[in-house]
Amino acid sequence: MMNIPFLDLKAQYQSIRDEIHNALNEVIDGTAFAGGPFVSRFEQAFARFCGCQEAIGVGSGTEALWMILLTLGVGPGDEVITVPNTFIATAEAISFCGATPVFVDIDEKTYNMDPNKLEELLKKRSAFGVRRSSSNPRSKQPNRPDRPNDQIDHDPPASRLPPLKAIIPVHLYGQPADMDPILELAGKYGLSVVEDACQAHGAQYKRKRAGTIGAAGAFSFYPGKNLGAYGEAGAVTTNDQALADRIRIFRDHGQPKRYYHDVVGWNGRMDGFQGAVLGVKLNRLEEWNQKRRENAERYRFYLSGLKGVILPQEADYARHVYHIFPIRVKNRDEVMSALGQKGINCGIHYPVPVHLQKAYEFLGHKKGDFPVSEKIASEVLSLPMFPELAEEQIAYIADALKDINL
């Protein structure tokens, strides 16, 4: 019996061990622990890799999303559209601006934002009048209805609709959302588009890298990502120089130079160690992504024709980088248990959509509000996926699935 991990970070580390140790020693020798030249060097390299003007290293992908929204003027009382089929950090970033997430359902083939459902939502809101946000987000106060919630109109009049400010499409599992119709709708309704590219390092939409298509992109370098740090780290990518400058000031306590604070900022710098590690690993990202794509094709070959299994689809506009290889099965929990008994470690991304999480029960959503997201959440099973995964391991996983009553 094989023992196959869901993710094997040790195998990756062994292939670059000496380079990593040398890079970390350079940081120590240079005592460049918070920000500094190793972070700057990585920022420049990552911007080149993505094909954008600016990359700004921060403490995490969640911080990257939050800082982008703040910089775009999202604040208390605003609303931001995203999807419920995502890691909760997407919604958390909205909430910590004082804004409220508004959800639209996903496309069942790509698992990303459905532009048709986005258009339906925007048309409905437009019919009741979508208010624009004040240019000064600090002047806004959270909405406080003067009646109990059960007396609030289901479709409030235009004068009471919260301002809609931005759209966050999520490039889930490593595949970009369909950006052209999203951008077209955003332009029509005067909204900013922020890409949640936290799972899409190196993915492409019509030959453009994820994170370079909207106003800005947010990346996570959590250790398990395609490009992972050895701790927490993230980055903002953008072609907007003014936005980049504001985020650089904000992440460093609001200071354009030491001890001169122009705005109330935050401590969101990337560590020097993480910048050095990411600089080493970035040189291999394309190779690792290609190996993920090859492993995805092997899965498709070995699982072809297996009834009861729905394989992930790659959209014709996308270059998927397979951060996750999610299959769908009806009896997901039983299948996962059976695979575990054969030494195959799997994951679930994600078992509960954000709109049904206890943290967001105050939004008042119920089961059935976003049926596609709920269906995917009940069926999705993430198979082992990492560049070092061997073909014989994939064949073993496929044989194990064939032995299970699907």
Short mmCIF file of C-alpha atoms in Angstrom, two decimals:
data_model
loop_
_atom_site.label_atom_id
_atom_site.label_comp_id
_atom_site.label_asym_id
_atom_site.label_seq_id
_atom_site.Cartn_x
_atom_site.Cartn_y
_atom_site.Cartn_z
CA MET A 1 0.00 0.00 0.00
CA MET A 2 1.29 3.45 -0.92
CA ASN A 3 1.20 6.40 1.47
CA ILE A 4 0.51 9.49 -0.64
CA PRO A 5 0.39 12.90 1.06
CA PHE A 6 -2.04 15.57 -0.07
CA LEU A 7 0.94 17.94 -0.38
CA ASP A 8 4.66 17.17 -0.04
CA LEU A 9 6.57 20.30 0.93
CA LYS A 10 9.58 18.25 2.05
CA ALA A 11 10.16 16.94 -1.46
CA GLN A 12 10.17 20.48 -2.83
CA TYR A 13 12.47 21.69 -0.07
CA GLN A 14 15.01 18.92 -0.71
CA SER A 15 15.32 19.99 -4.36
CA ILE A 16 16.31 23.57 -3.42
CA ARG A 17 17.77 23.04 0.05
CA ASP A 18 21.20 24.55 -0.56
CA GLU A 19 19.83 27.61 -2.36
CA ILE A 20 17.36 28.22 0.46
CA HIS A 21 20.02 27.97 3.14
CA ASN A 22 22.32 30.32 1.25
CA ALA A 23 19.51 32.85 0.81
CA LEU A 24 18.55 32.72 4.50
CA ASN A 25 22.18 33.12 5.53
CA GLU A 26 22.42 36.22 3.36
CA VAL A 27 19.43 37.73 5.18
CA ILE A 28 21.04 36.97 8.54
CA ASP A 29 24.42 38.30 7.49
CA GLY A 30 22.76 41.46 6.22
CA THR A 31 20.41 41.74 9.23
CA ALA A 32 17.63 42.63 6.75
CA PHE A 33 14.76 41.07 8.65
CA ALA A 34 11.75 43.40 8.10
CA GLY A 35 11.32 44.54 4.53
CA GLY A 36 14.65 45.52 3.04
CA PRO A 37 16.63 44.54 -0.06
CA PHE A 38 15.57 40.89 -0.26
CA VAL A 39 11.91 41.87 -0.25
CA SER A 40 12.56 44.62 -2.82
CA ARG A 41 14.42 42.18 -5.04
CA PHE A 42 11.54 39.72 -4.91
CA GLU A 43 8.97 42.47 -5.58
CA GLN A 44 10.78 43.49 -8.74
CA ALA A 45 11.14 39.88 -9.92
CA PHE A 46 7.50 39.06 -9.19
CA ALA A 47 6.30 42.16 -11.06
CA ARG A 48 8.35 41.07 -14.07
CA PHE A 49 6.99 37.53 -13.81
CA CYS A 50 3.39 38.75 -13.68
CA GLY A 51 3.93 41.34 -16.39
CA CYS A 52 2.82 44.33 -14.35
CA GLN A 53 4.44 47.56 -13.20
CA GLU A 54 4.34 47.04 -9.45
CA ALA A 55 4.36 44.28 -6.85
CA ILE A 56 4.23 45.18 -3.15
CA GLY A 57 5.12 42.57 -0.56
CA VAL A 58 2.86 42.38 2.49
CA GLY A 59 2.24 40.07 5.43
CA SER A 60 -0.40 37.78 3.90
CA GLY A 61 -2.89 37.40 1.07
CA THR A 62 -5.66 38.54 3.40
CA GLU A 63 -3.75 41.76 4.10
CA ALA A 64 -3.21 42.22 0.37
CA LEU A 65 -6.96 42.09 -0.32
CA TRP A 66 -7.77 44.34 2.64
CA MET A 67 -5.17 46.97 1.74
CA ILE A 68 -6.32 47.10 -1.87
CA LEU A 69 -9.93 47.66 -0.82
CA LEU A 70 -8.96 50.35 1.69
CA THR A 71 -6.83 52.10 -0.90
CA LEU A 72 -9.74 52.06 -3.35
CA GLY A 73 -11.86 53.85 -0.75
CA VAL A 74 -14.00 50.94 0.43
CA GLY A 75 -15.25 51.73 3.92
CA PRO A 76 -18.08 51.47 6.43
CA GLY A 77 -21.49 51.14 4.81
CA ASP A 78 -20.17 50.08 1.41
CA GLU A 79 -20.84 46.75 -0.24
CA VAL A 80 -18.48 44.57 -2.29
CA ILE A 81 -19.55 41.73 -4.57
CA THR A 82 -17.78 38.37 -4.44
CA VAL A 83 -18.60 34.65 -4.45
CA PRO A 84 -19.55 32.31 -1.59
CA ASN A 85 -17.38 29.48 -2.98
CA THR A 86 -14.04 30.71 -1.66
CA PHE A 87 -11.84 30.69 1.41
CA ILE A 88 -13.30 33.02 4.03
CA ALA A 89 -10.38 35.48 3.72
CA THR A 90 -12.04 37.01 0.65
CA ALA A 91 -15.05 38.03 2.74
CA GLU A 92 -12.95 38.89 5.81
CA ALA A 93 -11.04 41.53 3.85
CA ILE A 94 -14.33 43.15 2.91
CA SER A 95 -15.62 43.02 6.48
CA PHE A 96 -12.49 44.54 7.99
CA CYS A 97 -12.99 47.59 5.78
CA GLY A 98 -16.34 48.01 7.52
CA ALA A 99 -18.07 46.96 4.31
CA THR A 100 -20.47 44.08 3.64
CA PRO A 101 -19.93 41.17 1.22
CA VAL A 102 -22.66 40.64 -1.36
CA PHE A 103 -22.58 37.23 -3.01
CA VAL A 104 -23.25 35.99 -6.52
CA ASP A 105 -23.24 32.32 -7.43
CA ILE A 106 -20.62 30.52 -9.47
CA ASP A 107 -20.43 28.78 -12.83
CA GLU A 108 -20.72 25.01 -12.33
CA LYS A 109 -18.02 24.23 -14.91
CA THR A 110 -15.28 26.62 -13.77
CA TYR A 111 -16.26 27.06 -10.08
CA ASN A 112 -15.67 30.80 -10.52
CA MET A 113 -17.95 33.84 -10.56
CA ASP A 114 -20.78 33.48 -13.06
CA PRO A 115 -20.88 36.70 -15.15
CA ASN A 116 -24.55 36.10 -15.99
CA LYS A 117 -25.52 35.98 -12.33
CA LEU A 118 -23.38 39.06 -11.70
CA GLU A 119 -25.28 40.90 -14.43
CA GLU A 120 -28.62 39.82 -12.93
CA LEU A 121 -27.60 41.20 -9.55
CA LEU A 122 -26.36 44.50 -10.97
CA LYS A 123 -29.50 44.96 -13.08
CA LYS A 124 -31.68 44.33 -10.06
CA ARG A 125 -29.74 46.82 -7.96
CA SER A 126 -29.76 49.33 -10.79
CA ALA A 127 -33.53 49.11 -10.96
CA PHE A 128 -33.62 50.30 -7.35
CA GLY A 129 -30.74 52.76 -7.83
CA VAL A 130 -27.17 51.88 -6.94
CA ARG A 131 -25.77 54.70 -4.83
CA ARG A 132 -22.14 55.72 -5.25
CA SER A 133 -19.85 55.89 -2.25
CA SER A 134 -18.65 59.18 -0.83
CA SER A 135 -15.16 60.07 -1.99
CA ASN A 136 -14.17 60.28 1.65
CA PRO A 137 -14.69 56.80 3.19
CA ARG A 138 -13.91 58.11 6.68
CA SER A 139 -17.05 60.23 6.58
CA LYS A 140 -19.35 57.21 6.24
CA GLN A 141 -21.04 55.55 9.18
CA PRO A 142 -22.33 51.95 9.26
CA ASN A 143 -25.97 51.58 8.31
CA ARG A 144 -28.25 51.48 11.35
CA PRO A 145 -31.85 50.76 10.27
CA ASP A 146 -34.44 52.58 12.36
CA ARG A 147 -36.70 49.51 12.40
CA PRO A 148 -36.16 45.88 13.47
CA ASN A 149 -34.70 43.63 10.78
CA ASP A 150 -38.00 41.83 10.22
CA GLN A 151 -39.58 45.13 9.19
CA ILE A 152 -36.95 46.10 6.64
CA ASP A 153 -38.13 46.09 3.03
CA HIS A 154 -36.85 43.09 1.04
CA ASP A 155 -35.92 45.46 -1.79
CA PRO A 156 -35.22 48.82 -0.13
CA PRO A 157 -35.77 52.04 -2.06
CA ALA A 158 -32.81 53.69 -3.74
CA SER A 159 -32.31 56.18 -0.94
CA ARG A 160 -31.52 53.34 1.46
CA LEU A 161 -29.42 51.03 -0.73
CA PRO A 162 -25.84 50.78 0.57
CA PRO A 163 -23.20 52.04 -1.87
CA LEU A 164 -21.78 49.29 -4.08
CA LYS A 165 -18.05 49.84 -4.53
CA ALA A 166 -16.16 46.87 -6.00
CA ILE A 167 -16.21 43.33 -7.38
CA ILE A 168 -13.80 40.60 -6.25
CA PRO A 169 -13.70 37.66 -8.67
CA VAL A 170 -11.77 34.73 -7.18
CA HIS A 171 -9.42 32.72 -9.40
CA LEU A 172 -10.27 29.56 -7.52
CA TYR A 173 -8.07 26.43 -7.50
CA GLY A 174 -5.67 28.06 -9.98
CA GLN A 175 -8.08 28.92 -12.82
CA PRO A 176 -8.88 32.56 -13.65
CA ALA A 177 -12.45 33.78 -13.60
CA ASP A 178 -13.92 34.97 -16.91
CA MET A 179 -12.64 38.53 -16.61
CA ASP A 180 -13.78 40.26 -19.80
CA PRO A 181 -17.54 40.26 -19.04
CA ILE A 182 -16.82 41.06 -15.39
CA LEU A 183 -14.72 44.07 -16.39
CA GLU A 184 -17.36 45.18 -18.87
CA LEU A 185 -20.07 45.09 -16.20
CA ALA A 186 -17.79 46.84 -13.71
CA GLY A 187 -17.18 49.64 -16.20
CA LYS A 188 -20.88 49.97 -16.93
CA TYR A 189 -21.75 50.33 -13.24
CA GLY A 190 -18.68 52.29 -12.14
CA LEU A 191 -17.12 49.60 -9.95
CA SER A 192 -13.51 48.64 -9.26
CA VAL A 193 -12.38 45.06 -9.93
CA VAL A 194 -9.97 43.44 -7.47
CA GLU A 195 -8.61 40.01 -8.38
CA ASP A 196 -8.32 37.44 -5.63
CA ALA A 197 -5.38 35.61 -7.22
CA CYS A 198 -4.30 33.94 -3.99
CA GLN A 199 -4.47 30.50 -5.64
CA ALA A 200 -3.44 31.50 -9.15
CA HIS A 201 0.31 32.20 -9.26
CA GLY A 202 1.26 32.11 -12.94
CA ALA A 203 -2.26 31.36 -14.22
CA GLN A 204 -3.28 33.15 -17.40
CA TYR A 205 -6.46 34.66 -18.78
CA LYS A 206 -6.14 35.12 -22.56
CA ARG A 207 -2.35 35.35 -22.18
CA LYS A 208 -2.52 37.87 -19.36
CA ARG A 209 -1.24 36.78 -15.98
CA ALA A 210 -3.72 36.59 -13.13
CA GLY A 211 -3.44 39.63 -10.89
CA THR A 212 -2.74 42.09 -13.71
CA ILE A 213 -6.21 42.42 -15.26
CA GLY A 214 -8.26 44.41 -12.75
CA ALA A 215 -7.35 47.48 -10.70
CA ALA A 216 -5.08 45.27 -8.57
CA GLY A 217 -4.48 41.65 -7.67
CA ALA A 218 -3.91 39.98 -4.32
CA PHE A 219 -1.61 36.98 -3.88
CA SER A 220 -1.06 34.70 -0.91
CA PHE A 221 2.27 32.98 -0.39
CA TYR A 222 0.99 30.63 2.29
CA PRO A 223 3.39 27.63 2.35
CA GLY A 224 1.06 25.29 0.47
CA LYS A 225 0.50 27.62 -2.50
CA ASN A 226 2.10 27.11 -5.93
CA LEU A 227 4.55 29.81 -4.85
CA GLY A 228 4.76 29.37 -1.10
CA ALA A 229 6.83 31.12 1.55
CA TYR A 230 8.17 29.47 4.70
CA GLY A 231 5.58 31.28 6.78
CA GLU A 232 2.96 33.94 6.06
CA ALA A 233 3.40 36.41 3.20
CA GLY A 234 1.43 38.06 0.40
CA ALA A 235 1.66 40.64 -2.36
CA VAL A 236 -0.34 43.24 -4.25
CA THR A 237 0.15 43.52 -8.02
CA THR A 238 -1.00 46.51 -10.05
CA ASN A 239 -0.33 48.78 -13.00
CA ASP A 240 -1.62 51.78 -11.04
CA GLN A 241 1.42 53.64 -9.72
CA ALA A 242 -0.58 55.85 -7.39
CA LEU A 243 -2.32 52.84 -5.83
CA ALA A 244 1.03 51.09 -5.38
CA ASP A 245 2.53 54.14 -3.71
CA ARG A 246 -0.37 54.40 -1.27
CA ILE A 247 -0.13 50.73 -0.31
CA ARG A 248 3.62 51.00 0.24
CA ILE A 249 3.04 53.87 2.64
CA PHE A 250 0.10 52.18 4.35
CA ARG A 251 1.91 48.86 4.96
CA ASP A 252 4.70 50.73 6.78
CA HIS A 253 2.70 52.60 9.43
CA GLY A 254 1.67 55.29 6.96
CA GLN A 255 5.19 56.68 6.64
CA PRO A 256 6.69 57.73 3.30
CA LYS A 257 9.97 58.13 5.21
CA ARG A 258 11.00 57.00 8.66
CA TYR A 259 9.07 58.68 11.51
CA TYR A 260 7.04 60.92 9.18
CA HIS A 261 3.50 59.53 9.08
CA ASP A 262 1.20 60.98 6.43
CA VAL A 263 -1.75 58.65 7.14
CA VAL A 264 -2.84 56.22 9.81
CA GLY A 265 -1.27 53.05 8.48
CA TRP A 266 -0.55 49.46 9.44
CA ASN A 267 2.38 47.14 10.04
CA GLY A 268 2.06 44.94 6.98
CA ARG A 269 5.62 44.51 5.76
CA MET A 270 6.90 41.24 4.32
CA ASP A 271 9.74 39.63 6.28
CA GLY A 272 13.20 39.54 4.76
CA PHE A 273 13.35 35.76 5.19
CA GLN A 274 10.15 35.32 3.18
CA GLY A 275 11.38 37.65 0.43
CA ALA A 276 14.57 35.60 0.14
CA VAL A 277 12.75 32.25 0.08
CA LEU A 278 10.24 33.46 -2.49
CA GLY A 279 13.05 34.84 -4.64
CA VAL A 280 14.61 31.38 -4.83
CA LYS A 281 11.32 29.60 -5.51
CA LEU A 282 10.07 32.09 -8.11
CA ASN A 283 12.84 30.89 -10.44
CA ARG A 284 11.18 27.46 -10.52
CA LEU A 285 7.52 28.46 -10.52
CA GLU A 286 6.98 27.99 -14.25
CA GLU A 287 8.57 24.54 -14.11
CA TRP A 288 6.49 23.55 -11.09
CA ASN A 289 3.28 24.85 -12.67
CA GLN A 290 3.98 22.87 -15.82
CA LYS A 291 4.44 19.71 -13.74
CA ARG A 292 1.10 20.39 -12.05
CA ARG A 293 -0.52 20.73 -15.47
CA GLU A 294 1.07 17.45 -16.58
CA ASN A 295 -0.20 15.74 -13.44
CA ALA A 296 -3.68 17.10 -14.13
CA GLU A 297 -3.57 15.52 -17.59
CA ARG A 298 -2.43 12.22 -16.06
CA TYR A 299 -5.39 12.32 -13.70
CA ARG A 300 -7.68 12.89 -16.66
CA PHE A 301 -6.14 9.98 -18.55
CA TYR A 302 -6.37 7.50 -15.68
CA LEU A 303 -9.84 8.65 -14.57
CA SER A 304 -11.30 8.99 -18.06
CA GLY A 305 -14.71 7.38 -18.35
CA LEU A 306 -15.03 6.60 -14.64
CA LYS A 307 -18.70 6.98 -13.83
CA GLY A 308 -19.58 8.93 -10.73
CA VAL A 309 -16.56 11.26 -10.96
CA ILE A 310 -16.74 14.79 -12.39
CA LEU A 311 -13.30 16.09 -13.35
CA PRO A 312 -12.30 19.78 -13.30
CA GLN A 313 -12.60 21.58 -16.62
CA GLU A 314 -10.09 24.03 -18.03
CA ALA A 315 -11.87 26.98 -19.66
CA ASP A 316 -10.87 27.78 -23.24
CA TYR A 317 -9.75 31.26 -22.12
CA ALA A 318 -7.53 30.01 -19.29
CA ARG A 319 -4.19 28.47 -18.47
CA HIS A 320 -5.01 26.61 -15.25
CA VAL A 321 -2.14 26.06 -12.78
CA TYR A 322 -3.92 23.49 -10.58
CA HIS A 323 -3.23 24.71 -7.10
CA ILE A 324 -5.94 22.16 -6.32
CA PHE A 325 -7.18 19.23 -8.41
CA PRO A 326 -10.85 19.02 -7.34
CA ILE A 327 -13.02 16.14 -8.44
CA ARG A 328 -16.71 15.86 -7.59
CA VAL A 329 -18.44 12.77 -6.23
CA LYS A 330 -21.89 12.31 -4.72
CA ASN A 331 -20.80 10.32 -1.67
CA ARG A 332 -17.81 12.53 -0.95
CA ASP A 333 -17.24 11.70 2.73
CA GLU A 334 -17.39 7.93 2.13
CA VAL A 335 -15.01 8.22 -0.83
CA MET A 336 -12.55 10.31 1.18
CA SER A 337 -12.62 7.77 4.01
CA ALA A 338 -12.09 4.85 1.63
CA LEU A 339 -9.14 6.59 -0.03
CA GLY A 340 -7.66 7.34 3.38
CA GLN A 341 -7.76 3.62 4.22
CA LYS A 342 -5.61 3.04 1.14
CA GLY A 343 -3.05 5.64 2.28
CA ILE A 344 -4.30 8.44 0.02
CA ASN A 345 -4.64 11.80 1.78
CA CYS A 346 -7.22 14.18 0.31
CA GLY A 347 -8.70 17.57 1.21
CA ILE A 348 -11.99 19.45 0.88
CA HIS A 349 -11.93 22.98 -0.56
CA TYR A 350 -14.39 24.10 0.83
CA PRO A 351 -17.01 22.15 2.82
CA VAL A 352 -19.17 25.15 3.83
CA PRO A 353 -19.78 28.14 1.51
CA VAL A 354 -19.11 31.51 3.11
CA HIS A 355 -22.79 32.56 3.14
CA LEU A 356 -23.60 29.59 5.40
CA GLN A 357 -20.69 30.09 7.81
CA LYS A 358 -21.62 31.02 11.37
CA ALA A 359 -19.40 34.11 11.09
CA TYR A 360 -21.74 35.48 8.39
CA GLU A 361 -25.10 34.35 9.69
CA PHE A 362 -25.93 38.02 10.36
CA LEU A 363 -26.35 38.45 6.59
CA GLY A 364 -29.48 36.33 6.85
CA HIS A 365 -28.72 33.83 4.10
CA LYS A 366 -30.18 30.32 4.07
CA LYS A 367 -29.60 27.07 2.25
CA GLY A 368 -30.72 27.36 -1.34
CA ASP A 369 -29.70 31.00 -1.79
CA PHE A 370 -26.65 30.04 -3.89
CA PRO A 371 -27.42 26.52 -5.09
CA VAL A 372 -24.39 25.96 -7.33
CA SER A 373 -21.91 26.90 -4.61
CA GLU A 374 -23.78 24.70 -2.15
CA LYS A 375 -23.78 21.77 -4.57
CA ILE A 376 -20.05 22.07 -5.22
CA ALA A 377 -19.34 22.31 -1.48
CA SER A 378 -21.17 19.04 -0.85
CA GLU A 379 -19.40 17.14 -3.66
CA VAL A 380 -15.88 18.51 -4.05
CA LEU A 381 -12.90 16.35 -3.10
CA SER A 382 -9.34 17.58 -3.60
CA LEU A 383 -6.95 14.84 -4.72
CA PRO A 384 -3.20 15.00 -4.01
CA MET A 385 -1.56 17.61 -6.24
CA PHE A 386 2.02 18.85 -6.16
CA PRO A 387 4.82 19.02 -8.75
CA GLU A 388 6.68 16.01 -7.37
CA LEU A 389 3.65 13.72 -7.54
CA ALA A 390 4.69 10.66 -9.58
CA GLU A 391 2.70 9.02 -12.36
CA GLU A 392 2.62 5.71 -10.48
CA GLN A 393 1.06 7.51 -7.53
CA ILE A 394 -1.64 9.00 -9.77
CA ALA A 395 -2.30 5.56 -11.27
CA TYR A 396 -2.61 4.12 -7.74
CA ILE A 397 -5.11 6.85 -6.79
CA ALA A 398 -7.12 6.18 -9.93
CA ASP A 399 -7.20 2.43 -9.24
CA ALA A 400 -8.33 3.12 -5.68
CA LEU A 401 -11.20 5.29 -6.97
CA LYS A 402 -12.22 2.55 -9.39
CA ASP A 403 -12.44 0.09 -6.50
CA ILE A 404 -14.88 2.34 -4.61
CA ASN A 405 -18.61 2.16 -5.13
CA LEU A 406 -19.20 5.61 -6.61
#
